[in-house]
Amino acid sequence: MRNKCLDNFSPAKNVNQVSKTAFLLNSISMEEKEKSNETYYNSIERQGYSRRDFLKFVAYIGAYMGVQSSAIGQITKALETTPRLPVIWEHFQECTCCSESFIRSDHPIVADIILDKISLEYTLTLMAASGHQAEAAKKATMDKYKGEYILCVEGSIPMGADGNYCCIGGRSAVEILKEAAAGAKAIIAWGSCATSGCVQAAKPNPTGAVPIHKIITDKPIINVPGCPPIGEVMAGIIVHVVAFGKLPELDSSGRPKAFYSKRVHDSCYRRPYFDAGLFAESFDDENAKKGYCLYKVGCKGPSTYNACGNMKWNGGVSYPIQSGHGCIGCSANDFWDAGSFYSRDAAVNPGNIEANADTLGKIALGGVAAGIGAHAIISNISKRKELTHRINQGTENEKHLEDL
């Protein structure tokens, strides 16, 4: 059974015991961490990585963050001189897929440095300590680094039955969240459970699950949706906070623009087939075998904002659409209640851009030769209308997200 099931732990009864308990976190005591006060670069060296490995990592993560090459030096200096950021990582109603994604990032330094070595003081899934030791580690961190630590949260918060649907150590998730958030510098909501409630909040939402921003309203929150988010996205956000001393630029839904400013559709390699009106009608037909667009078999890429098409998964090897399955829209707020994963997105009108341009061009001038010029004009008109439609749709989507 996982560490989070601290069935025999009663805070009220064991306050003194917790405060006196010596604890170990990933085999490094709090005293040793205080004495070392090591930077990220110190930690990288201690793990046996070379200076060259470090610089490769900076370039790698900087590319994923989308920063200009001139900012790479700033990231390098920050990681060389900045003490490791204290992090408390809470788990509530979730499946732990966000942590799984994080530790399986393509670059080994992400897992080796950004997790164990990020000064990850408390995480029920990955830390060596458990029970009273784990709770003592968290309390010590909140006291020592009040106003400085980053609170990362996986999972939604159940508000039904006075919060009793999710209890850890005899305390409700909402109580634990409010306590941890009180002294946090900022909060990172990992995954769709924490950003929108995900499957727990799907109708009829029996536990009354809500996302983090519905409860904590007085702290800056970075929403990182996805089920799960991409590991490199998660690492890039933390490195940004460390390197620049501030939160990344966010959109109106609190998502980092570097990773959520474009739809999956915009970087999809099947996009030309969408524009040409060439679609797979089923997963096993000839069109599917030819790699045609998956919109008609349920792909939600045209309405989903994420970086899957650019960054991909499993070391940049592939992503769902490339493997032959449509995007299910897992980073959209209401994707569990948006209908079947295999039904068409009614809000999207694929049309047939190329066919319309060809037909209208020929009719307009009544001949193939004259139709060439008209084809160019109509193509530009069609593209302009399509671009206007996308902009308007994006604005409507953001308004819809704000209303949720």
Coordinates of C-alpha atoms in Angstrom, one line a residue:
M1 CA 0.0 0.0 0.0
R2 CA 1.3 3.5 -0.9
N3 CA 2.8 5.9 1.7
K4 CA -0.2 8.2 1.4
C5 CA -2.3 5.7 3.3
L6 CA -1.2 6.8 6.8
D7 CA -4.2 5.1 8.5
N8 CA -2.7 5.1 11.9
F9 CA -1.4 8.6 11.9
S10 CA -3.3 11.1 14.0
P11 CA -1.9 14.6 14.0
A12 CA -3.7 15.8 17.1
K13 CA -2.4 12.9 19.1
N14 CA 1.1 12.8 17.7
V15 CA 2.2 16.5 17.4
N16 CA 5.1 16.1 19.8
Q17 CA 6.1 12.9 18.3
V18 CA 6.2 14.4 14.8
S19 CA 8.2 17.4 15.9
K20 CA 10.8 15.2 17.5
T21 CA 11.1 12.6 14.8
A22 CA 14.4 12.5 13.0
F23 CA 13.8 11.9 9.3
L24 CA 15.6 11.0 6.1
L25 CA 14.6 12.2 2.7
N26 CA 16.3 10.4 -0.2
S27 CA 19.1 9.5 2.2
I28 CA 20.0 13.1 2.9
S29 CA 19.1 14.6 6.2
M30 CA 17.7 18.1 6.6
E31 CA 20.9 19.1 8.5
E32 CA 23.1 18.0 5.7
K33 CA 21.0 19.9 3.2
E34 CA 21.2 23.0 5.3
K35 CA 25.0 22.8 5.5
S36 CA 25.5 22.1 1.9
N37 CA 23.1 24.7 0.5
E38 CA 24.3 23.4 -2.9
T39 CA 23.3 24.8 -6.2
Y40 CA 21.9 22.9 -9.1
Y41 CA 25.3 22.8 -10.8
N42 CA 26.9 21.5 -7.5
S43 CA 24.3 18.7 -7.4
I44 CA 24.9 17.9 -11.1
E45 CA 28.6 17.6 -10.4
R46 CA 28.0 15.4 -7.3
Q47 CA 25.9 13.0 -9.5
G48 CA 28.9 12.5 -11.8
Y49 CA 27.9 14.6 -14.7
S50 CA 30.5 16.6 -16.6
R51 CA 30.5 20.3 -17.4
R52 CA 29.7 19.3 -21.0
D53 CA 26.7 17.3 -19.8
F54 CA 25.5 20.3 -17.9
L55 CA 25.7 22.7 -20.8
K56 CA 24.0 20.2 -23.1
F57 CA 21.1 20.0 -20.5
V58 CA 20.9 23.8 -20.4
A59 CA 20.7 24.0 -24.2
Y60 CA 18.2 21.1 -24.3
I61 CA 15.8 22.6 -21.7
G62 CA 16.2 26.1 -23.1
A63 CA 15.1 24.9 -26.5
Y64 CA 12.0 23.3 -25.0
M65 CA 11.2 26.5 -23.0
G66 CA 11.4 28.4 -26.3
V67 CA 13.8 31.0 -25.0
Q68 CA 16.1 33.0 -27.2
S69 CA 19.7 31.8 -27.5
S70 CA 20.8 34.9 -25.7
A71 CA 19.0 33.7 -22.6
I72 CA 20.9 30.4 -22.4
G73 CA 23.7 32.2 -20.6
Q74 CA 21.3 33.5 -18.0
I75 CA 19.9 30.0 -17.4
T76 CA 23.4 28.6 -17.1
K77 CA 24.4 31.2 -14.5
A78 CA 21.2 30.7 -12.5
L79 CA 21.7 27.0 -12.3
E80 CA 25.3 27.5 -11.3
T81 CA 24.6 30.0 -8.5
T82 CA 21.1 29.5 -7.3
P83 CA 20.5 27.2 -4.3
R84 CA 18.1 24.4 -5.1
L85 CA 14.5 25.4 -4.9
P86 CA 12.6 23.9 -1.9
V87 CA 9.6 22.0 -3.2
I88 CA 6.6 20.3 -1.5
W89 CA 4.7 18.0 -3.9
E90 CA 1.2 17.0 -2.7
H91 CA -0.9 14.1 -4.1
F92 CA -4.7 14.1 -3.8
Q93 CA -7.3 12.6 -6.1
E94 CA -5.2 11.4 -9.0
C95 CA -3.4 8.4 -10.6
T96 CA 0.2 9.7 -10.2
C97 CA 0.7 9.8 -14.0
C98 CA 2.2 13.3 -13.7
S99 CA 5.0 12.1 -11.5
E100 CA 5.4 9.1 -13.8
S101 CA 5.7 11.4 -16.8
F102 CA 8.2 13.7 -15.0
I103 CA 10.6 10.9 -14.0
R104 CA 10.6 9.5 -17.5
S105 CA 11.7 12.7 -19.1
D106 CA 14.0 12.2 -22.1
H107 CA 17.0 13.9 -20.5
P108 CA 18.5 12.0 -17.5
I109 CA 19.4 15.2 -15.7
V110 CA 15.7 16.1 -15.5
A111 CA 15.0 13.0 -13.3
D112 CA 18.3 13.0 -11.5
I113 CA 18.5 16.7 -10.7
I114 CA 15.0 18.3 -10.9
L115 CA 13.5 15.6 -8.7
D116 CA 15.7 14.2 -6.0
K117 CA 18.0 17.2 -6.4
I118 CA 15.5 20.0 -6.7
S119 CA 15.4 19.9 -2.9
L120 CA 12.2 17.9 -3.1
E121 CA 11.4 17.9 0.6
Y122 CA 8.1 16.1 0.5
T123 CA 6.4 13.8 -2.1
L124 CA 4.5 10.8 -0.9
T125 CA 5.2 8.9 -4.1
L126 CA 9.0 9.3 -4.4
M127 CA 10.5 10.1 -1.0
A128 CA 12.1 7.4 1.1
A129 CA 10.5 8.5 4.3
S130 CA 6.9 7.7 5.2
G131 CA 4.4 8.3 8.0
H132 CA 5.7 10.5 10.8
Q133 CA 9.0 11.0 9.2
A134 CA 7.4 12.3 6.0
E135 CA 5.1 14.7 7.8
A136 CA 8.0 16.0 9.9
A137 CA 10.0 16.6 6.7
K138 CA 7.1 18.7 5.3
K139 CA 6.6 20.7 8.5
A140 CA 10.2 21.5 8.7
T141 CA 10.3 22.7 5.1
M142 CA 7.2 24.9 5.6
D143 CA 8.6 26.5 8.7
K144 CA 12.2 27.0 7.4
Y145 CA 11.2 28.2 3.9
K146 CA 8.0 30.0 4.6
G147 CA 7.2 32.2 1.6
E148 CA 10.0 30.7 -0.4
Y149 CA 9.0 27.1 -1.3
I150 CA 7.1 26.0 -4.4
L151 CA 4.0 23.9 -3.9
C152 CA 3.3 21.3 -6.6
V153 CA 0.0 19.6 -6.6
E154 CA -1.3 16.5 -8.4
G155 CA -4.9 15.7 -8.1
S156 CA -8.3 17.3 -7.6
I157 CA -9.8 18.2 -4.2
P158 CA -13.1 16.6 -3.1
M159 CA -15.4 19.0 -1.3
G160 CA -18.3 16.6 -0.8
A161 CA -19.0 15.1 2.6
D162 CA -16.9 17.8 4.3
G163 CA -13.8 16.7 2.3
N164 CA -13.8 13.2 3.7
Y165 CA -13.6 11.5 0.3
C166 CA -9.8 12.0 0.3
C167 CA -8.0 11.9 3.7
I168 CA -4.3 11.5 4.5
G169 CA -3.2 10.9 8.0
G170 CA -6.7 11.6 9.3
R171 CA -6.8 15.0 7.6
S172 CA -8.8 16.0 4.6
A173 CA -7.2 17.0 1.3
V174 CA -8.7 20.5 1.4
E175 CA -7.2 21.0 4.9
I176 CA -3.8 19.8 3.8
L177 CA -3.8 21.9 0.7
K178 CA -4.7 25.1 2.5
E179 CA -2.0 24.6 5.1
A180 CA 0.7 23.9 2.5
A181 CA -0.5 26.8 0.2
A182 CA -0.4 29.3 3.0
G183 CA 3.4 29.6 3.1
A184 CA 4.1 28.8 -0.6
K185 CA 5.7 31.3 -3.0
A186 CA 3.7 29.9 -5.9
I187 CA 1.7 26.8 -6.8
I188 CA 2.1 24.6 -9.8
A189 CA -1.0 22.5 -10.6
W190 CA 0.2 19.4 -12.4
G191 CA -2.1 17.7 -14.8
S192 CA -5.8 18.0 -15.6
C193 CA -6.9 16.7 -12.2
A194 CA -5.4 19.7 -10.5
T195 CA -6.2 22.2 -13.2
S196 CA -9.8 21.3 -14.0
G197 CA -10.9 18.3 -11.9
C198 CA -10.5 15.8 -14.8
V199 CA -12.3 12.4 -14.5
Q200 CA -13.1 12.9 -10.8
A201 CA -15.0 16.0 -11.6
A202 CA -16.8 14.4 -14.6
K203 CA -20.6 14.3 -14.3
P204 CA -22.2 13.5 -11.9
N205 CA -19.0 14.4 -9.9
P206 CA -20.0 12.3 -6.8
T207 CA -17.1 13.6 -4.6
G208 CA -17.6 17.2 -5.5
A209 CA -14.1 17.4 -6.9
V210 CA -12.7 20.8 -7.9
P211 CA -9.4 22.1 -9.3
I212 CA -6.8 23.9 -7.1
H213 CA -7.7 27.4 -8.4
K214 CA -11.2 27.0 -7.1
I215 CA -9.9 26.8 -3.5
I216 CA -6.7 28.8 -3.4
T217 CA -7.3 32.3 -4.7
D218 CA -4.5 34.3 -3.1
K219 CA -1.4 32.7 -4.6
P220 CA 0.0 32.7 -8.1
I221 CA -0.9 29.4 -9.8
I222 CA 0.6 27.9 -12.9
N223 CA -1.8 25.5 -14.5
V224 CA -0.1 22.7 -16.4
P225 CA -3.0 20.6 -17.9
G226 CA -2.7 17.2 -19.6
C227 CA -3.3 13.6 -18.6
P228 CA -0.4 13.6 -18.0
P229 CA 1.6 16.7 -19.0
I230 CA 4.8 16.2 -21.0
G231 CA 7.7 15.6 -18.7
E232 CA 9.9 18.2 -20.5
V233 CA 7.1 20.7 -20.1
M234 CA 7.1 20.2 -16.4
A235 CA 10.9 20.4 -16.1
G236 CA 10.9 23.5 -18.3
I237 CA 8.5 25.3 -16.0
I238 CA 10.6 24.7 -12.9
V239 CA 13.8 25.7 -14.7
H240 CA 12.1 28.9 -15.8
V241 CA 11.2 29.8 -12.2
V242 CA 14.8 29.1 -11.1
A243 CA 16.5 30.9 -14.0
F244 CA 14.4 34.0 -14.2
G245 CA 13.1 34.3 -10.7
K246 CA 9.5 34.7 -11.8
L247 CA 6.6 32.7 -13.3
P248 CA 6.6 32.0 -17.0
E249 CA 4.2 34.1 -19.1
L250 CA 0.7 32.7 -18.7
D251 CA -2.4 32.9 -20.8
S252 CA -5.9 33.8 -19.5
S253 CA -6.3 30.3 -18.2
G254 CA -3.1 30.3 -16.2
R255 CA -1.2 28.1 -18.7
P256 CA 2.4 28.8 -19.8
K257 CA 2.2 30.3 -23.2
A258 CA 5.5 28.6 -24.2
F259 CA 3.7 25.2 -24.2
Y260 CA 0.0 26.0 -24.6
S261 CA -0.3 28.8 -27.0
K262 CA -0.9 26.6 -30.0
R263 CA -3.4 23.8 -30.8
V264 CA -2.2 20.2 -31.4
H265 CA -3.7 20.7 -34.8
D266 CA -1.4 23.6 -35.7
S267 CA 1.7 21.4 -35.6
C268 CA 0.2 18.1 -36.7
Y269 CA 1.9 16.5 -39.6
R270 CA -1.5 15.3 -40.9
R271 CA -2.8 18.9 -41.2
P272 CA -2.4 19.0 -45.0
Y273 CA -4.8 16.1 -45.2
F274 CA -7.3 18.0 -43.1
D275 CA -7.0 21.1 -45.3
A276 CA -7.5 18.9 -48.4
G277 CA -10.6 17.2 -47.0
L278 CA -8.9 13.8 -46.8
F279 CA -10.0 11.8 -43.8
A280 CA -9.9 8.3 -42.3
E281 CA -13.5 7.1 -41.9
S282 CA -12.5 4.2 -39.6
F283 CA -9.3 3.1 -38.0
D284 CA -8.8 0.2 -40.3
D285 CA -9.8 1.6 -43.7
E286 CA -7.4 2.4 -46.6
N287 CA -7.4 6.1 -45.7
A288 CA -6.2 5.4 -42.2
K289 CA -3.4 3.2 -43.7
K290 CA -2.4 6.2 -45.9
G291 CA -2.1 8.4 -42.9
Y292 CA -5.0 10.7 -43.6
C293 CA -6.5 13.1 -41.0
L294 CA -8.2 11.4 -38.0
Y295 CA -10.8 14.2 -37.4
K296 CA -13.7 12.0 -38.4
V297 CA -12.7 9.2 -36.0
G298 CA -12.7 11.6 -33.1
C299 CA -9.4 13.6 -33.1
K300 CA -9.8 16.6 -30.8
G301 CA -6.5 18.2 -32.0
P302 CA -8.3 21.2 -33.7
S303 CA -9.6 22.4 -30.4
T304 CA -6.9 21.2 -27.9
Y305 CA -4.0 23.4 -26.8
N306 CA -0.8 21.5 -26.1
A307 CA 2.7 20.9 -27.3
C308 CA 2.4 17.3 -28.2
G309 CA 3.0 17.7 -31.9
N310 CA 6.2 19.6 -31.3
M311 CA 7.8 17.9 -28.3
K312 CA 6.2 14.5 -28.6
W313 CA 6.6 11.7 -26.0
N314 CA 9.1 9.0 -25.1
G315 CA 12.2 10.9 -26.0
G316 CA 10.6 12.7 -29.0
V317 CA 9.7 9.3 -30.6
S318 CA 6.0 9.8 -31.2
Y319 CA 2.7 11.0 -29.9
P320 CA -0.9 9.7 -30.1
I321 CA -1.7 11.0 -33.6
Q322 CA 1.6 9.7 -35.0
S323 CA 0.8 6.3 -33.5
G324 CA -2.5 6.2 -35.3
H325 CA -4.9 7.4 -32.6
G326 CA -6.6 10.8 -32.5
C327 CA -6.0 13.3 -29.8
I328 CA -8.6 12.9 -27.0
G329 CA -8.2 16.5 -25.8
C330 CA -6.8 15.6 -22.4
S331 CA -5.6 19.1 -21.7
A332 CA -9.0 20.6 -22.3
N333 CA -11.0 21.5 -19.2
D334 CA -14.1 19.4 -19.9
F335 CA -12.7 16.6 -22.0
W336 CA -14.4 13.8 -19.9
D337 CA -17.8 15.5 -20.5
A338 CA -17.3 16.5 -24.1
G339 CA -18.7 13.3 -25.5
S340 CA -17.1 10.1 -26.8
F341 CA -13.4 10.1 -27.6
Y342 CA -14.4 8.8 -31.0
S343 CA -17.1 11.3 -32.0
R344 CA -16.4 14.3 -34.2
D345 CA -15.8 17.7 -32.6
A346 CA -19.0 19.5 -33.7
A347 CA -17.4 22.9 -33.1
V348 CA -14.9 22.2 -35.9
N349 CA -15.8 22.7 -39.6
P350 CA -13.1 21.0 -41.6
G351 CA -14.5 21.8 -45.1
N352 CA -12.2 21.2 -48.0
I353 CA -10.0 24.2 -48.5
E354 CA -8.1 22.9 -51.5
A355 CA -11.2 21.6 -53.4
N356 CA -13.2 24.8 -52.8
A357 CA -10.4 26.9 -54.1
D358 CA -10.0 24.7 -57.2
T359 CA -13.7 24.7 -58.0
L360 CA -14.4 28.3 -57.4
G361 CA -11.3 29.4 -59.4
K362 CA -12.5 27.5 -62.5
I363 CA -16.1 28.7 -62.3
A364 CA -15.1 32.3 -61.8
L365 CA -13.3 32.7 -65.1
G366 CA -14.8 29.8 -67.1
G367 CA -11.5 28.2 -68.2
V368 CA -8.5 26.4 -66.9
A369 CA -6.0 29.2 -68.0
A370 CA -8.0 32.0 -66.4
G371 CA -8.8 29.8 -63.5
I372 CA -5.2 29.7 -62.3
G373 CA -5.3 33.4 -61.4
A374 CA -8.7 33.0 -59.7
H375 CA -7.4 29.9 -57.9
A376 CA -4.7 32.0 -56.3
I377 CA -7.2 34.7 -55.3
I378 CA -9.7 32.3 -53.9
S379 CA -7.0 30.4 -52.1
N380 CA -5.9 33.5 -50.3
I381 CA -9.6 34.4 -49.5
S382 CA -10.1 30.8 -48.1
K383 CA -7.0 30.9 -46.0
R384 CA -7.9 34.4 -44.7
K385 CA -11.3 33.2 -43.7
E386 CA -9.8 30.0 -42.1
L387 CA -7.3 32.1 -40.1
T388 CA -10.1 34.5 -38.9
H389 CA -12.1 31.5 -37.9
R390 CA -9.3 30.0 -35.9
I391 CA -8.6 33.3 -34.1
N392 CA -12.3 33.7 -33.2
Q393 CA -12.5 30.1 -32.1
G394 CA -9.4 30.5 -29.9
T395 CA -11.0 33.6 -28.3
E396 CA -14.2 31.7 -27.7
N397 CA -12.3 28.7 -26.2
E398 CA -10.5 31.0 -23.7
K399 CA -13.7 32.7 -22.7
H400 CA -15.2 29.2 -22.2
L401 CA -12.3 28.2 -20.0
E402 CA -12.5 31.3 -17.9
D403 CA -16.2 30.6 -17.2
L404 CA -15.5 27.1 -15.9

